[in-house]
CSV table of C-alpha atoms and ligand atoms in Angstrom, one decimal:
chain,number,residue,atom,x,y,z
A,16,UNK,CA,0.0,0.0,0.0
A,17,UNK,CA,1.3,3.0,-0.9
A,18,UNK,CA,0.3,6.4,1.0
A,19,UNK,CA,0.8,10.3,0.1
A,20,UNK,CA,0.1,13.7,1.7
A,21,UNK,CA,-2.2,15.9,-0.3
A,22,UNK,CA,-2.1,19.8,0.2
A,23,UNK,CA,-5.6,20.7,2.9
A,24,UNK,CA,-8.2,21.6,-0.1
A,25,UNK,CA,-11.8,22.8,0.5
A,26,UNK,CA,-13.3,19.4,0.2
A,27,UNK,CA,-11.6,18.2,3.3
A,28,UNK,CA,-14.0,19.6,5.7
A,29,UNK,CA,-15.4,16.7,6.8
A,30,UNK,CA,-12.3,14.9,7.7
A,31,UNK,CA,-12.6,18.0,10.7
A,32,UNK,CA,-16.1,17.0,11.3
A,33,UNK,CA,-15.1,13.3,11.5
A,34,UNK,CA,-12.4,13.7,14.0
A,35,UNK,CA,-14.5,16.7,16.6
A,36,UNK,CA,-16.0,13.5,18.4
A,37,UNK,CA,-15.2,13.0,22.6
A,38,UNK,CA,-12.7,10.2,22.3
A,39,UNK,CA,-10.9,11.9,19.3
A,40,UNK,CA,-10.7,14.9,21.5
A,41,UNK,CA,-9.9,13.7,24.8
A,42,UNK,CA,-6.7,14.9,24.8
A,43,UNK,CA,-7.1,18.3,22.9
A,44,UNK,CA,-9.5,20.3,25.2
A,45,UNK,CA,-13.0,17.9,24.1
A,46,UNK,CA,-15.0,18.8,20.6
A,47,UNK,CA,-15.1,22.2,19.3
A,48,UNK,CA,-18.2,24.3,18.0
A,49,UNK,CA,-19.2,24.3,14.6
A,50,UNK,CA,-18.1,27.2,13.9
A,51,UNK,CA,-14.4,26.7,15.3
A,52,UNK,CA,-14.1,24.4,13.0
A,53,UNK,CA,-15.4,26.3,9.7
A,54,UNK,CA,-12.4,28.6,10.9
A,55,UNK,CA,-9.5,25.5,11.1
A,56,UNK,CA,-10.5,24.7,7.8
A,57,UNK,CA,-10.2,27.9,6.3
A,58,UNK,CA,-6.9,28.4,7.9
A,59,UNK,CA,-5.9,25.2,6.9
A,60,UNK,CA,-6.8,26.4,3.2
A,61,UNK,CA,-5.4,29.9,3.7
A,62,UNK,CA,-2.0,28.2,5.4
A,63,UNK,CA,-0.9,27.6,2.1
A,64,UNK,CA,-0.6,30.9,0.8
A,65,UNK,CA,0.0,32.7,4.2
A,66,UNK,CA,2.9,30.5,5.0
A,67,UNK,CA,1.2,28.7,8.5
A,68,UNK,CA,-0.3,26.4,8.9
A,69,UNK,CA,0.8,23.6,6.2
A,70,UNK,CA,-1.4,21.3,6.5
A,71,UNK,CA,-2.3,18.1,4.7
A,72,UNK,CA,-4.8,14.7,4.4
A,73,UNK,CA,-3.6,11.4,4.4
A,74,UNK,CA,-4.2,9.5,1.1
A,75,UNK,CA,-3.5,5.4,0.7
A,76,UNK,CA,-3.7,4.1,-2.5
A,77,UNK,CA,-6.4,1.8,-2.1
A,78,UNK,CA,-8.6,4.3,-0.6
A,79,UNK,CA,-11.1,7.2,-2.0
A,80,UNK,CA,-11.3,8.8,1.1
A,81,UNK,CA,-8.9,10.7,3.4
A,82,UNK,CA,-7.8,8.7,6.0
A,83,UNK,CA,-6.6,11.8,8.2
A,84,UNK,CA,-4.7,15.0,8.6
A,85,UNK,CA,-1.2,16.1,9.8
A,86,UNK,CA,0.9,19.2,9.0
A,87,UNK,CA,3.7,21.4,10.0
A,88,UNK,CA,3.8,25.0,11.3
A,89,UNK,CA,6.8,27.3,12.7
A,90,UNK,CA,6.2,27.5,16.4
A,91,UNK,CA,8.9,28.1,19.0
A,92,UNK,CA,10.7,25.6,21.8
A,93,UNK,CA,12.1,27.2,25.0
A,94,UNK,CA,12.6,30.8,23.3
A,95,UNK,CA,14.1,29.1,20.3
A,96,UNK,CA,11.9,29.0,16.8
A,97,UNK,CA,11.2,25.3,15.1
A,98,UNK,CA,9.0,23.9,13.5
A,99,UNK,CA,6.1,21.8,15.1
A,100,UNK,CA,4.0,19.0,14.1
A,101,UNK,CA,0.1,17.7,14.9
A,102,UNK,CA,-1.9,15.2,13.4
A,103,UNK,CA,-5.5,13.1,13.7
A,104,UNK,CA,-6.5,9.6,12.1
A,105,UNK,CA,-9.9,9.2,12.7
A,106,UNK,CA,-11.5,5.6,14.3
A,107,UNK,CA,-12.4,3.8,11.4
A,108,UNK,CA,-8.7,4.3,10.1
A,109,UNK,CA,-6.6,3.7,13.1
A,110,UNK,CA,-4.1,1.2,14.4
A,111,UNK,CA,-3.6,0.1,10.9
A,112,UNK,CA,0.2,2.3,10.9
A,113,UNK,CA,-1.4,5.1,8.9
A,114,UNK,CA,-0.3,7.4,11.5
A,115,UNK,CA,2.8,6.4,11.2
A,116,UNK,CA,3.5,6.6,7.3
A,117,UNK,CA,1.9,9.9,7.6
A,118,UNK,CA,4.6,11.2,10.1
A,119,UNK,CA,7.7,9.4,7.7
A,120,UNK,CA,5.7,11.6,4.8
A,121,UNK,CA,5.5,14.6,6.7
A,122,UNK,CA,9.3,14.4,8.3
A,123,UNK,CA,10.4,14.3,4.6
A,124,UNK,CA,7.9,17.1,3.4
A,125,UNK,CA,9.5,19.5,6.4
A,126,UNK,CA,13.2,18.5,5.5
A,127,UNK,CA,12.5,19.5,1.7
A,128,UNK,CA,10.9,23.1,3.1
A,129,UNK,CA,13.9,23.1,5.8
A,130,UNK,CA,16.6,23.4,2.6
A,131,UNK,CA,14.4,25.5,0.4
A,132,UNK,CA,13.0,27.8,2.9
A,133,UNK,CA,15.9,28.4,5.1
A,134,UNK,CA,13.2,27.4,8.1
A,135,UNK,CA,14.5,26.1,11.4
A,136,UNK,CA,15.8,22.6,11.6
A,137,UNK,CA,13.9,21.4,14.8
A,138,UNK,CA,10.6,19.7,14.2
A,139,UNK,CA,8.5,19.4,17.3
A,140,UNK,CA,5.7,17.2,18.9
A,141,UNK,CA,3.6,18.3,21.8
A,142,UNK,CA,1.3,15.2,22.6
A,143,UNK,CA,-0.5,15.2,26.1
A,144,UNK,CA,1.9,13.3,28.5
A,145,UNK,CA,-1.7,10.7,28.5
A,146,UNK,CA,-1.8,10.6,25.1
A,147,UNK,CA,-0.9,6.8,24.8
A,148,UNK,CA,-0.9,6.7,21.3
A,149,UNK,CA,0.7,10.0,20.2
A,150,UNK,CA,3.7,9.3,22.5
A,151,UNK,CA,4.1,5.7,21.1
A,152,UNK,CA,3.9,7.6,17.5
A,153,UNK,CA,6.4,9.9,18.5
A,154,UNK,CA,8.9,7.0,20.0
A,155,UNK,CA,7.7,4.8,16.6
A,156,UNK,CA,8.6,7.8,14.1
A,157,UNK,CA,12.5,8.1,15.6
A,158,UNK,CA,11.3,11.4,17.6
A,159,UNK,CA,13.5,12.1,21.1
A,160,UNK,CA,11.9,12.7,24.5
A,161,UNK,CA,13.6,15.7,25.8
A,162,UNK,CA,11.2,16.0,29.1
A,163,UNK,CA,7.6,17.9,29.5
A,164,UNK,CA,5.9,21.4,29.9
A,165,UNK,CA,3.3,22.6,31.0
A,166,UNK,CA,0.8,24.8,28.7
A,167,UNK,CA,-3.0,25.8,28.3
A,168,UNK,CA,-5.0,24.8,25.4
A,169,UNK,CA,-8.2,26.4,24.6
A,170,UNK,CA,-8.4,27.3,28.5
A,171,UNK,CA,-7.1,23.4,29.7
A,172,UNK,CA,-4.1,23.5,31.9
A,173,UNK,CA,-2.2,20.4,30.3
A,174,UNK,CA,1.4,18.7,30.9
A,175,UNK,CA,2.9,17.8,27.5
A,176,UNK,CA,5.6,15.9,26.4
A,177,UNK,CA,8.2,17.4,24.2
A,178,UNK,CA,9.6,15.1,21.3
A,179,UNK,CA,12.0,16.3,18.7
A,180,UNK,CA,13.3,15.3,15.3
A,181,UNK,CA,16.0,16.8,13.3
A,182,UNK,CA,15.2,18.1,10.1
A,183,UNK,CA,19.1,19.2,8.8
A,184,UNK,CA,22.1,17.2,8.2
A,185,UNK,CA,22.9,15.5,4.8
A,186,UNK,CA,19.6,14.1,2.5
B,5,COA,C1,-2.6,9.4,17.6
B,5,COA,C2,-3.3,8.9,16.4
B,5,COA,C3,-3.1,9.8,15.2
B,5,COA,C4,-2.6,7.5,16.0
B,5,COA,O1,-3.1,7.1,14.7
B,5,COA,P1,-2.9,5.6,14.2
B,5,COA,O2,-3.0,5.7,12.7
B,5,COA,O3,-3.9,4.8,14.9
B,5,COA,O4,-1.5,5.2,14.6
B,5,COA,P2,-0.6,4.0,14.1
B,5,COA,O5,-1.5,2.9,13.7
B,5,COA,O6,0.4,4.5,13.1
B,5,COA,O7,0.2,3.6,15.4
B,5,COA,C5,1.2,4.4,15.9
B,5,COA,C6,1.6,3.8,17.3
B,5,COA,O8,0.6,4.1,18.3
B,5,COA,C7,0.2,2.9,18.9
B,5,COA,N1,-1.3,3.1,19.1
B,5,COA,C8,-2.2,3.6,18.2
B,5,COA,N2,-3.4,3.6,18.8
B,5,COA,C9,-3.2,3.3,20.1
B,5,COA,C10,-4.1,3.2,21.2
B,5,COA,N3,-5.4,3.5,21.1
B,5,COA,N4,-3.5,2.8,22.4
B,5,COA,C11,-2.2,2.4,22.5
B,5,COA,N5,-1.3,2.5,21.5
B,5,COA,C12,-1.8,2.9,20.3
B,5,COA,C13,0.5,1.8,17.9
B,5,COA,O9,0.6,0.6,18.5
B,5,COA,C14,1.8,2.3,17.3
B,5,COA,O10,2.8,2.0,18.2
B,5,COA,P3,3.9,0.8,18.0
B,5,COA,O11,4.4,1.1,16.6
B,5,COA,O12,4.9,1.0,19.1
B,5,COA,O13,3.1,-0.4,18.0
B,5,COA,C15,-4.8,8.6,16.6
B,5,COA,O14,-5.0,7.7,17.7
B,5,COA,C16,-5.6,9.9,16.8
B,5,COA,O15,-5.9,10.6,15.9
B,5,COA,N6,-5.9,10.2,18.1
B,5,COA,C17,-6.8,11.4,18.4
B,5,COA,C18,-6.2,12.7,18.0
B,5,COA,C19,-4.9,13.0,18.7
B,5,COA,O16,-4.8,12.7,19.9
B,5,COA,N7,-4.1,13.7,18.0
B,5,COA,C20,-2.7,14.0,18.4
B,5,COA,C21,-2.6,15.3,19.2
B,5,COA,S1,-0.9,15.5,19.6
């Protein structure tokens, strides 16, 4: 099976619609309003000419639909700027390593922006320290563990892990 990113296009919408149920969620503040999510997907559209975020589906060869999303955007680690990672397979798809090709896709897609962009050679992951599958993603995909921090999202107090990939050195 063979899998590919695709840019975020306007027919994605319902991948977002897909994935705002309570155990897709449980780790990323619980579902959002309709109307939050109108606005990720026109950012994720906009992100492509705006420069943040870039954001793609998952594709697999023997599939019509989109399997799920995952993207890159520059963000910043302890004062320092990188870039930084997040992704979503929905239910129906998981456990079935799509997660993971989509990372190896992604790590590639941020190495080739890294040279041509002169962008920051860090790529970060921030998965919920509970987040049993992101962290085992993260560990899967060749990401390091460099300790935790503490952030709120959308008004949640949360401890995250930070994971870290290098996105320099020779091709
Ligand atoms: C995290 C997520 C993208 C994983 O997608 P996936 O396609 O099922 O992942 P994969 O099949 O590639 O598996 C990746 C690793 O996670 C593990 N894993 C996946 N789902 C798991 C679960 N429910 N419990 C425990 N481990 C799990 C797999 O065993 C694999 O680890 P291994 O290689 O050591 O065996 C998916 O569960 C998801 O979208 N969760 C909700 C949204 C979310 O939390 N997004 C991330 C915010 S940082």
């Amino acid at each position: 099976m063979t899998y590919r990113l695709r840019r975020w296009t306007d027919a994605d919408l319902p991948l977002l619609h897909a994935a705002n149920v309570p155990e897709m969620m449980e780790h990323l503040a619980g579902p959002e309003s309709a109307q939050r999510i109108r606005r990720r997907h026109e950012q994720y559209i906009r992100g492509w000419d705006s420069g943040r975020p870039h954001m793609y589906t998952v594709r697999r060869d023997d599939a019509s639909e989109a399997l799920g999303s995952i993207g890159w955007w520059e963000s910043e680690l302890r004062g320092e700027p990188c870039l930084e990672t997040g992704w979503m397979v929905p239910p129906a798809h998981q456990r079935q390593g799509v997660a993971t090709a989509a990372v190896r896709l992604l790590v590639d897609e941020a190495r080739t922006a890294v040279r041509e962009h002169d962008l920051p050679t860090t790529l970060l992951a921030c998965p919920n320290v509970d987040n049993v599958a992101s962290n085992a993603l993260c560990r899967r995909a060749g990401f390091t563990h460099e300790g935790t921090l503490e952030d709120d999202y959308r008004g949640v107090p949360m401890t995250l892990n930070i994971w870290t990939i290098s996105l320099g050195g020779p091709v």
